[in-house]
Coordinates of C-alpha atoms in Angstrom, one line a residue:
X89 CA -20.8 -19.8 21.9
X90 CA -18.7 -21.0 19.1
X91 CA -18.0 -24.5 20.4
X92 CA -19.2 -27.6 18.7
X93 CA -21.4 -28.5 21.7
X94 CA -23.2 -25.2 21.5
X95 CA -23.7 -25.5 17.8
X96 CA -24.9 -29.1 18.0
X97 CA -28.2 -28.0 19.6
X98 CA -29.0 -25.8 16.6
X99 CA -31.8 -27.1 14.4
X100 CA -29.5 -26.5 11.4
X101 CA -26.5 -28.4 12.8
X102 CA -24.7 -30.9 10.6
X103 CA -23.0 -33.6 12.7
X104 CA -20.6 -34.6 9.9
X105 CA -19.4 -31.0 9.6
X106 CA -19.1 -30.6 13.4
X107 CA -17.0 -33.7 13.7
X108 CA -14.8 -33.1 10.7
X109 CA -11.1 -32.5 11.1
X110 CA -10.3 -28.8 11.1
X111 CA -7.8 -29.5 8.4
X112 CA -10.5 -30.6 6.0
X113 CA -12.5 -27.4 6.2
X114 CA -12.2 -24.6 3.8
X115 CA -9.9 -22.0 5.4
X116 CA -9.6 -19.7 2.4
X117 CA -12.2 -17.3 3.6
X118 CA -12.1 -16.7 7.4
X119 CA -15.3 -15.3 8.9
X120 CA -15.4 -11.5 9.3
X121 CA -17.1 -10.0 12.3
X122 CA -19.5 -7.4 10.9
X123 CA -19.9 -4.5 13.3
X124 CA -22.0 -1.6 12.1
X125 CA -20.7 2.0 12.5
X126 CA -17.1 3.1 13.1
X127 CA -14.3 0.6 12.7
X128 CA -11.2 0.8 14.8
X129 CA -7.9 0.2 13.1
X130 CA -6.3 -3.1 14.4
X131 CA -3.1 -3.2 16.3
X132 CA -0.1 -4.9 14.7
X133 CA 0.3 -8.6 15.3
X134 CA 3.9 -9.0 16.4
X135 CA 3.6 -12.8 16.3
X136 CA 3.8 -12.5 12.6
X137 CA 7.6 -12.5 11.7
X138 CA 7.1 -9.8 9.0
X139 CA 5.6 -7.4 11.4
X140 CA 8.4 -8.0 13.9
X141 CA 11.0 -7.3 11.2
X142 CA 9.2 -4.1 10.1
X143 CA 9.4 -2.6 13.6
X144 CA 13.0 -3.9 14.2
X145 CA 14.0 -2.1 11.0
X146 CA 12.2 1.1 12.0
X147 CA 14.0 1.0 15.4
X148 CA 17.3 0.9 13.5
X149 CA 16.2 3.7 11.1
X150 CA 15.0 6.0 13.8
X151 CA 18.2 5.5 15.8
X152 CA 20.1 6.8 12.8
X153 CA 18.0 10.0 13.1
X154 CA 19.0 10.8 16.7
X155 CA 20.5 14.3 17.3
X156 CA 18.1 16.5 15.4
X157 CA 16.6 19.7 16.9
X158 CA 12.9 20.3 16.8
X159 CA 12.0 24.0 17.0
X160 CA 8.7 25.7 17.6
X161 CA 6.7 26.4 14.4
X162 CA 4.4 29.4 14.3
X163 CA 2.3 30.2 11.2
X164 CA 4.4 27.8 9.2
X165 CA 7.7 29.3 10.2
X166 CA 10.3 27.5 12.4
X167 CA 11.5 29.7 15.4
X168 CA 15.3 29.5 15.7
X169 CA 17.9 30.9 18.0
X170 CA 16.2 29.5 21.1
X171 CA 17.6 27.6 24.1
X172 CA 17.7 23.9 23.4
X173 CA 16.4 21.3 25.8
X174 CA 18.1 17.9 25.4
X175 CA 16.1 14.6 25.3
X176 CA 17.5 11.3 26.6
X177 CA 16.2 7.7 26.5
X178 CA 14.6 6.8 29.9
X179 CA 15.7 3.2 29.4
X180 CA 19.3 4.4 29.0
X181 CA 19.9 8.1 30.0
X182 CA 23.2 8.0 28.2
X183 CA 21.5 7.8 24.9
X184 CA 20.9 11.3 23.4
X185 CA 17.8 11.4 21.3
X186 CA 17.8 15.0 20.2
X187 CA 16.6 18.4 21.4
X188 CA 13.7 20.8 21.2
X189 CA 13.8 24.6 21.1
X190 CA 12.3 26.1 24.2
X191 CA 9.6 28.5 23.3
X192 CA 9.3 31.7 25.4
X193 CA 6.4 34.1 26.2
X194 CA 7.2 36.0 23.0
X195 CA 6.6 32.8 20.9
X196 CA 3.5 32.0 22.9
X197 CA 2.0 35.4 22.0
X198 CA 3.0 35.0 18.4
X199 CA 1.4 31.5 18.3
X200 CA -1.9 32.7 19.7
X201 CA -2.0 35.7 17.3
X202 CA -1.3 33.3 14.4
X203 CA -4.0 30.9 15.4
X204 CA -6.5 33.8 15.9
X205 CA -5.8 35.1 12.4
X206 CA -6.0 31.7 10.8
X207 CA -9.3 31.1 12.6
X208 CA -11.0 33.8 10.6
X209 CA -10.7 31.6 7.5
X210 CA -10.6 28.1 9.0
X211 CA -13.9 28.4 10.8
X212 CA -15.7 28.9 7.5
X213 CA -14.1 25.7 6.0
X214 CA -16.8 23.0 5.7
X215 CA -16.8 20.1 8.0
X216 CA -16.3 17.8 4.9
X217 CA -13.1 19.5 4.0
X218 CA -11.8 19.5 7.6
X219 CA -12.6 15.8 7.8
X220 CA -10.7 15.1 4.6
X221 CA -7.6 16.7 6.1
X222 CA -7.9 14.5 9.2
X223 CA -8.4 11.4 7.1
X224 CA -5.2 12.2 5.2
X225 CA -3.4 12.5 8.5
X226 CA -4.7 9.1 9.5
X227 CA -3.6 7.6 6.2
X228 CA -0.1 9.0 6.7
X229 CA 0.0 7.7 10.2
X230 CA -0.8 4.2 8.9
X231 CA 2.0 4.3 6.3
X232 CA 4.5 5.6 8.9
X233 CA 3.1 3.4 11.7
X234 CA 6.4 1.6 12.5
X235 CA 8.4 4.9 12.6
X236 CA 6.0 6.5 15.1
X237 CA 6.0 3.3 17.2
X238 CA 9.8 3.4 17.3
X239 CA 10.0 7.0 18.4
X240 CA 7.5 6.3 21.2
X241 CA 9.6 3.3 22.3
X242 CA 12.7 5.5 22.5
X243 CA 11.3 8.7 23.9
X244 CA 8.9 7.5 26.6
X245 CA 10.0 3.9 27.1
X246 CA 6.8 2.1 26.0
X247 CA 7.2 -1.5 25.1
X248 CA 6.3 -2.7 21.6
X249 CA 2.6 -3.5 22.0
X250 CA 1.8 -0.4 24.1
X251 CA 3.6 1.9 21.7
X252 CA 1.9 0.4 18.7
X253 CA -1.5 0.7 20.4
X254 CA -0.7 4.4 20.9
X255 CA -0.5 4.8 17.2
X256 CA -3.7 2.9 16.6
X257 CA -5.6 5.2 18.9
X258 CA -4.3 8.3 17.2
X259 CA -5.4 7.0 13.8
X260 CA -8.9 6.2 15.2
X261 CA -9.2 9.7 16.7
X262 CA -8.4 11.4 13.3
X263 CA -11.1 9.4 11.5
X264 CA -13.7 9.3 14.2
X265 CA -13.7 13.0 15.0
X266 CA -13.7 13.9 11.3
X267 CA -16.7 11.7 10.7
X268 CA -18.5 12.9 13.9
X269 CA -18.2 16.6 12.9
X270 CA -19.7 15.9 9.5
X271 CA -22.7 14.2 11.2
X272 CA -23.1 17.1 13.5
X273 CA -23.1 19.7 10.7
X274 CA -25.3 17.8 8.3
X275 CA -27.8 16.5 10.8
X276 CA -28.4 19.8 12.6
X277 CA -31.9 20.0 14.1
X278 CA -34.6 21.8 12.1
X279 CA -37.9 22.6 13.7
X280 CA -39.9 24.4 11.1
X281 CA -43.5 25.7 11.6
X282 CA -45.8 27.4 9.1
X283 CA -44.4 30.9 8.7
X284 CA -41.3 30.2 10.7
X285 CA -38.0 28.3 10.4
X286 CA -35.8 27.2 13.3
X287 CA -32.3 25.9 12.8
X288 CA -30.0 24.5 15.4
X289 CA -26.3 24.7 14.3
X290 CA -22.8 24.8 15.7
X291 CA -20.0 27.3 15.5
X292 CA -16.4 26.9 16.5
X293 CA -15.1 28.5 19.6
X294 CA -11.8 30.1 18.4
X295 CA -8.3 29.4 19.6
X296 CA -7.7 26.1 21.4
X297 CA -4.7 25.4 23.5
X298 CA -3.8 21.7 23.7
X299 CA -1.6 20.8 26.8
X300 CA -0.7 17.2 26.2
X301 CA 0.6 14.4 28.5
X302 CA 3.7 12.2 28.0
X303 CA 2.1 8.8 28.9
X304 CA 0.2 8.7 25.6
X305 CA 2.5 11.0 23.7
X306 CA 0.8 10.5 20.3
X307 CA -2.8 9.3 20.9
X308 CA -4.0 11.9 23.5
X309 CA -2.1 14.8 22.0
X310 CA -3.4 13.9 18.5
X311 CA -6.9 13.3 19.8
X312 CA -7.3 16.7 21.5
X313 CA -5.7 18.4 18.5
X314 CA -7.8 16.9 15.8
X315 CA -11.0 17.3 17.8
X316 CA -10.4 21.0 18.0
X317 CA -9.6 21.1 14.2
X318 CA -12.6 19.0 13.3
X319 CA -14.8 21.5 15.1
X320 CA -13.3 24.5 13.2
X321 CA -11.0 25.8 15.9
X322 CA -7.3 26.6 15.4
X323 CA -4.8 25.1 17.7
X324 CA -1.6 25.8 19.7
X325 CA 0.0 22.5 20.7
X326 CA 2.0 22.6 24.0
X327 CA 3.4 19.1 24.1
X328 CA 4.7 17.4 27.3
X329 CA 8.4 18.2 27.9
X330 CA 9.1 14.5 28.1
X331 CA 7.6 13.7 24.7
X332 CA 8.1 16.7 22.5
X333 CA 9.9 14.8 19.8
X334 CA 6.9 12.5 19.2
X335 CA 4.7 15.6 19.1
X336 CA 7.0 17.2 16.5
X337 CA 6.7 14.1 14.3
X338 CA 2.9 14.4 14.4
X339 CA 3.0 18.1 13.7
X340 CA 5.1 17.4 10.6
X341 CA 2.2 15.2 9.3
X342 CA -0.2 18.1 9.8
X343 CA 2.0 20.3 7.7
X344 CA 2.4 17.5 5.1
X345 CA -1.3 17.3 4.4
X346 CA -1.4 21.0 3.6
X347 CA -3.2 22.6 6.5
X348 CA -3.1 26.3 6.1
X349 CA -0.3 28.1 8.0
X350 CA -1.4 29.1 11.5
X351 CA -4.2 26.6 11.8
X352 CA -1.9 24.5 14.0
X353 CA 1.1 25.9 15.8
X354 CA 3.8 23.8 17.5
X355 CA 5.0 25.3 20.8
X356 CA 7.3 23.0 22.9
X357 CA 8.3 24.7 26.2
X358 CA 8.1 24.6 30.0
X359 CA 4.6 24.1 31.3
X360 CA 5.0 26.5 34.2
X361 CA 6.2 29.2 31.8
X362 CA 4.4 29.2 28.5
X363 CA 1.7 26.7 29.6
X364 CA 0.5 29.0 32.3
X365 CA 0.8 32.0 30.0
X366 CA -1.3 30.4 27.3
X367 CA -4.0 29.5 29.8
X368 CA -4.3 33.1 30.9
X369 CA -4.1 34.6 27.4
X370 CA -7.3 36.7 26.8
X371 CA -7.5 35.5 23.1
X372 CA -7.5 31.8 24.0
X373 CA -11.1 30.4 24.0
X374 CA -10.5 26.8 25.0
X375 CA -8.0 24.7 26.9
X376 CA -7.8 20.9 26.5
X377 CA -5.6 19.4 29.1
X378 CA -4.6 15.9 30.3
X379 CA -2.3 15.5 33.3
X380 CA -2.1 15.8 37.0
X381 CA -4.9 17.0 39.4
X382 CA -2.6 19.7 40.8
X383 CA -1.9 21.2 37.4
X384 CA -5.4 20.7 36.2
X385 CA -6.8 22.6 39.3
X386 CA -4.4 25.5 38.5
X387 CA -5.6 25.6 34.9
X388 CA -9.3 25.6 36.0
X389 CA -8.6 28.5 38.4
X390 CA -6.7 30.6 36.0
X391 CA -9.1 30.0 33.1
X392 CA -12.0 31.2 35.2
X393 CA -10.6 34.8 35.4
X394 CA -11.9 37.2 32.8
X395 CA -8.9 39.4 31.9
X396 CA -8.7 42.8 30.1
X397 CA -9.6 42.4 26.4
X398 CA -11.3 39.0 26.9
X399 CA -14.8 38.8 25.5
X400 CA -15.7 35.2 26.4
X401 CA -15.6 32.7 29.2
X402 CA -13.0 30.0 28.5
X403 CA -14.0 26.3 28.2
X404 CA -11.7 23.8 30.0
X405 CA -11.6 20.1 29.2
X406 CA -9.4 18.3 31.8
X407 CA -8.7 14.6 32.2
X408 CA -6.9 14.3 35.6
X409 CA -6.1 10.7 36.4
X410 CA -7.4 8.3 39.0
X411 CA -6.8 5.8 41.8
X412 CA -8.5 2.9 40.0
X413 CA -9.7 -0.3 41.7
X414 CA -10.6 -3.8 40.7
X415 CA -13.0 -5.8 42.8
X416 CA -12.5 -9.6 43.0
X417 CA -15.7 -11.3 44.0
X418 CA -15.7 -14.6 45.9
X419 CA -16.9 -16.5 42.8
X420 CA -14.5 -14.9 40.4
X421 CA -12.7 -16.9 37.7
X422 CA -9.2 -16.5 39.2
X423 CA -7.5 -17.5 35.9
X424 CA -9.2 -14.6 34.3
X425 CA -8.9 -12.2 37.3
X426 CA -5.2 -12.7 37.9
X427 CA -4.3 -12.1 34.2
X428 CA -6.6 -9.0 34.1
X429 CA -5.1 -7.5 37.2
X430 CA -1.5 -8.1 36.0
X431 CA -2.2 -6.5 32.7
X432 CA -4.2 -3.6 34.2
X433 CA -1.7 -2.8 37.0
X434 CA 1.7 -3.2 35.3
X435 CA 1.2 -2.5 31.6
X436 CA 3.5 0.4 30.7
X437 CA 4.8 0.3 34.2
X438 CA 1.5 1.5 35.7
X439 CA 1.8 4.8 33.9
X440 CA -1.6 4.8 32.3
X441 CA -4.3 7.0 33.8
X442 CA -6.6 4.0 33.6
X443 CA -4.2 1.6 35.3
X444 CA -5.3 -0.4 38.3
X445 CA -3.5 0.6 41.5
X446 CA -5.8 -1.1 44.0
X447 CA -7.4 -4.6 44.0
X448 CA -10.1 -5.2 46.5
X449 CA -10.5 -9.0 47.2
X450 CA -13.2 -10.9 49.1
X451 CA -11.8 -12.4 52.2
X452 CA -12.8 -16.0 51.3
X453 CA -10.3 -16.0 48.4
X454 CA -7.9 -13.3 49.6
X455 CA -4.8 -15.4 50.3
X456 CA -5.3 -17.7 47.3
X457 CA -5.6 -14.7 45.0
X458 CA -2.5 -13.1 46.4
X459 CA -0.5 -16.2 46.0
X460 CA -1.5 -16.6 42.4
X461 CA -1.1 -12.9 41.6
X462 CA 2.4 -12.9 43.0
X463 CA 3.4 -16.0 40.9
X464 CA 1.9 -14.5 37.8
X465 CA 3.6 -11.2 38.3
X466 CA 7.0 -13.0 38.7
X467 CA 6.6 -14.3 35.2
X468 CA 6.3 -10.7 33.8
X469 CA 9.5 -9.6 31.9
X470 CA 11.0 -6.3 32.8
X471 CA 13.5 -5.1 30.2
X472 CA 14.5 -2.7 27.5
X473 CA 11.4 -1.5 25.6
X474 CA 13.2 -2.1 22.4
X475 CA 13.1 -5.8 23.2
X476 CA 9.8 -7.3 21.9
X477 CA 9.6 -9.7 24.9
X478 CA 9.5 -6.9 27.5
X479 CA 6.2 -6.3 29.2
X480 CA 7.5 -3.5 31.4
X481 CA 10.1 -0.9 30.5
X482 CA 11.3 2.1 32.5
X483 CA 9.3 4.8 34.2
X484 CA 9.4 8.2 32.4
X485 CA 12.3 10.0 34.1
X486 CA 14.4 10.4 37.2
X487 CA 11.9 12.4 39.1
X488 CA 9.3 9.7 38.7
X489 CA 11.8 7.0 39.5
X490 CA 12.8 8.7 42.8
X491 CA 9.2 9.4 43.8
X492 CA 8.0 5.8 43.2
X493 CA 11.0 4.4 45.0
X494 CA 10.2 6.7 48.0
X495 CA 6.6 5.5 47.9
X496 CA 7.6 1.9 48.1
X497 CA 10.0 2.5 51.0
X498 CA 7.4 4.3 53.0
X499 CA 4.7 1.7 52.2
X500 CA 6.9 -1.0 53.7
X501 CA 6.4 0.6 57.1
X502 CA 2.6 0.0 57.2
X503 CA 1.7 -2.8 54.6
X504 CA 2.9 -6.4 53.9
X505 CA 5.3 -6.5 51.0
X506 CA 4.5 -9.6 49.0
X507 CA 6.6 -8.9 45.9
X508 CA 9.4 -6.5 45.0
X509 CA 11.0 -7.3 41.7
X510 CA 14.7 -7.0 41.4
X511 CA 15.7 -5.0 38.3
X512 CA 19.2 -4.1 39.3
X513 CA 20.6 -6.1 36.3
X514 CA 19.0 -3.6 33.9
X515 CA 21.7 -0.9 34.5
X516 CA 21.2 2.8 34.7
X517 CA 17.7 3.2 33.2
X518 CA 14.8 4.4 35.3
X519 CA 13.5 0.9 35.9
X520 CA 11.1 0.0 38.7
X521 CA 9.9 -3.6 38.9
X522 CA 6.3 -4.7 39.7
X523 CA 5.7 -4.2 43.5
X524 CA 2.8 -5.6 45.4
X525 CA 1.6 -4.8 48.9
X526 CA -1.0 -6.8 50.8
X527 CA -3.1 -5.9 53.9
X528 CA -3.3 -2.3 52.9
X529 CA -5.4 0.1 54.9
X530 CA -8.1 1.5 52.5
X531 CA -7.6 5.0 53.9
X532 CA -3.7 4.9 53.8
X533 CA -1.8 7.1 51.4
X534 CA -0.9 3.9 49.4
X535 CA -4.6 3.3 48.8
X536 CA -5.6 6.9 48.3
X537 CA -2.9 8.8 46.5
X538 CA -2.1 8.4 42.8
X539 CA 1.3 6.9 42.3
X540 CA 1.6 6.5 38.6
X541 CA 4.0 3.6 38.7
X542 CA 4.0 -0.3 39.0
X543 CA 2.9 -0.4 42.6
X544 CA -0.3 -2.3 43.5
X545 CA -2.2 -2.3 46.8
X546 CA -4.2 -5.4 47.8
X547 CA -7.1 -4.7 50.2
X548 CA -9.3 -7.3 51.9
X549 CA -13.1 -6.9 52.0
X550 CA -15.5 -8.9 54.2
X551 CA -18.4 -8.7 51.9
X552 CA -19.1 -7.8 48.3
X553 CA -20.9 -4.6 49.3
X554 CA -17.9 -3.5 51.4
X555 CA -15.6 -4.1 48.5
X556 CA -17.6 -1.7 46.3
X557 CA -17.6 0.8 49.2
X558 CA -13.8 0.6 49.4
X559 CA -13.6 1.0 45.6
X560 CA -15.6 4.2 45.9
X561 CA -13.6 5.5 48.9
X562 CA -11.2 7.7 46.9
X563 CA -12.0 11.1 45.5
X564 CA -11.3 9.9 41.9
X565 CA -13.8 8.2 39.6
X566 CA -12.0 7.2 36.4
X567 CA -11.9 3.5 35.7
X568 CA -13.0 0.5 37.8
X569 CA -13.2 -3.3 37.3
X570 CA -15.1 -6.2 38.6
X571 CA -14.5 -10.0 38.3
X572 CA -17.6 -11.9 39.3
X573 CA -19.9 -14.6 38.0
X574 CA -22.9 -13.4 40.0
X575 CA -25.5 -11.6 37.9
X576 CA -26.8 -10.0 41.1
X577 CA -23.4 -8.6 42.0
X578 CA -22.8 -7.5 38.5
X579 CA -26.1 -5.5 38.5
X580 CA -25.2 -4.1 41.9
X581 CA -21.8 -2.9 40.6
X582 CA -23.3 -1.3 37.5
X583 CA -25.6 0.7 39.8
X584 CA -23.2 1.6 42.6
X585 CA -19.5 1.4 41.4
X586 CA -18.5 5.1 41.0
X587 CA -16.3 5.4 37.9
X588 CA -16.5 6.7 34.4
X589 CA -15.5 3.4 32.8
X590 CA -16.5 0.2 34.5
X591 CA -15.1 -3.0 33.0
X592 CA -16.6 -6.4 34.0
X593 CA -14.6 -9.6 33.7
X594 CA -11.8 -8.0 31.6
X595 CA -8.9 -5.7 32.1
X596 CA -9.6 -2.0 32.8
X597 CA -7.1 -0.5 30.4
X598 CA -7.0 -0.2 26.5
X599 CA -10.3 1.7 25.9
X600 CA -11.0 1.9 22.2
X601 CA -12.3 5.0 20.4
X602 CA -16.1 4.8 19.9
X603 CA -16.4 1.4 21.5
X604 CA -15.4 2.5 25.1
X605 CA -15.5 6.3 25.2
X606 CA -13.1 7.3 28.0
X607 CA -13.2 9.7 30.9
X608 CA -14.2 10.1 34.5
X609 CA -15.7 12.5 37.0
X610 CA -15.2 13.7 40.6
X611 CA -11.5 14.6 40.8
X612 CA -10.7 12.6 37.7
X613 CA -11.7 15.5 35.4
X614 CA -14.3 17.7 33.8
X615 CA -15.6 17.3 30.3
X616 CA -17.2 14.6 28.2
X617 CA -15.6 11.3 27.2
X618 CA -12.8 11.2 24.7
X619 CA -13.6 9.1 21.7
X620 CA -17.4 9.4 22.3
X621 CA -20.3 11.1 20.6
X622 CA -20.4 14.0 23.0
X623 CA -16.7 15.0 22.9
X624 CA -16.8 17.4 20.0
X625 CA -19.7 19.4 21.5
X626 CA -17.2 20.8 24.0
X627 CA -15.3 22.4 21.2
X628 CA -18.4 24.0 19.7
X629 CA -20.8 26.8 20.4
X630 CA -24.5 25.8 19.7
X631 CA -26.6 28.5 17.9
X632 CA -30.3 28.7 17.2
X633 CA -31.4 30.7 14.2
X634 CA -35.1 31.6 13.9
X635 CA -36.6 33.4 10.9
X636 CA -40.1 34.7 10.4
X637 CA -41.0 34.0 6.7
X638 CA -44.5 35.5 6.8
X639 CA -43.9 38.7 4.8
X640 CA -45.0 40.5 1.7
X641 CA -42.4 40.5 -1.1
X642 CA -38.6 40.7 -0.8
X643 CA -36.3 43.7 -0.6
X644 CA -34.5 44.2 -3.9
X645 CA -30.8 43.8 -4.1
X646 CA -28.7 47.0 -4.5
X647 CA -27.9 46.2 -8.2
X648 CA -31.6 45.8 -8.9
X649 CA -32.2 49.3 -7.5
X650 CA -29.6 50.7 -9.9
X651 CA -31.4 49.1 -12.8

């Protein structure tokens, strides 16, 4: 659309300008794409030497901070004297990053009580004031962007661009949810009639427990937390054990902007201990969770029980992952499709809940696609995440490393291995190279079970309709993709492809707040889409207030009676 050929058919076209050398044009004011509404913060451009140097310096600075202990904080007070859990770099387990104090059931009860007490005041704070707090957090995140990116790189092994995008999304969540809550509060529905007023308003739910994942250690944890805060709830953060240091850094920002003590409480600990206790606590109103289907199912079951002293039904928001597929149509642009599949399948070592783990290819281009996919994947660099050239770093920990290696070994018995990348030169980190299997049975464990690693199953389909059927054959429905140049097939996929986020002729990862609200259904979770206009409604109780104003006079105030 921007080419000179396209512009030449415009009635306002100027041939001399179209044929002019680019160097003679005025480049002082590049065009700005004006998009109404919310604006996402841009990721850093590491092709700019200054931005490279900024992050390189942050990596050095953060390395000098290794060894600190991050304790639980309840009602503004750090909890000391607890067992310490050491944290190591997944790219090099010999590197000690620090430790966090392991909260117990005692601290969990204290945190819930502190949050309950703080809620009595926080819920009456206006949405404008709550939004101002969140915008301050976003501003601080922007000024400390390189530092947060560096901590993400070290603690969870994300390469530069993935780690930086994690920070971008956290900033967007802070601003977006703050603005959304102001809209909800100021644009409440009024349906007034003669003699009667009707107001539709929202109230906060109470104490929210945020149980966060490690794969987006800042963005998802921050998003769930600030959504609860924006809606007037108070929060107990239970970060993932693998990413509690990043969570502690974010909690420090919440303290820095001056949130009242107890509005947010930081509670690192073991999920099976304090996580389960928090879910069952009768004074907890809401649980926001992102993680595995197994844990999510346990949370839903436990939260459904009304326990002694509980006067409410708990709300659970759970994002539970997927087994995401991309369909490659017979007329797909393979240059575009191969790149999108590589990025979707192997970005952050396949550890994104939106990652592609199945690609379903029309039989007419099946072998051609596999050949090109394998060659493209061979060019991907696996290495230390501190290296700006690395596209893949390590998987998160030893348990994940062993589980993924076992999956690869078992898959070799039933599918055709077309690529297994050698990463033995990378030493003792938890590295698993990109691995691709072809001729995979759509009903096999490789095609049905979530792996959460850089392992891709390629499946052949005889027709486009069969490809969509195969894509829908898992119990998950999170993300999906289609590469096709057929308007008819694109329309068919829009109507029949079962997933919460369908991406057409682009990669299926990297959803942006407001632009691509994110979330799925079936076994991929319950609740509305993160970063979307409905998300905050889950953190609120809607209330209708009706008043009959047809009356004679008004009751005097007590002081008027005294007069």
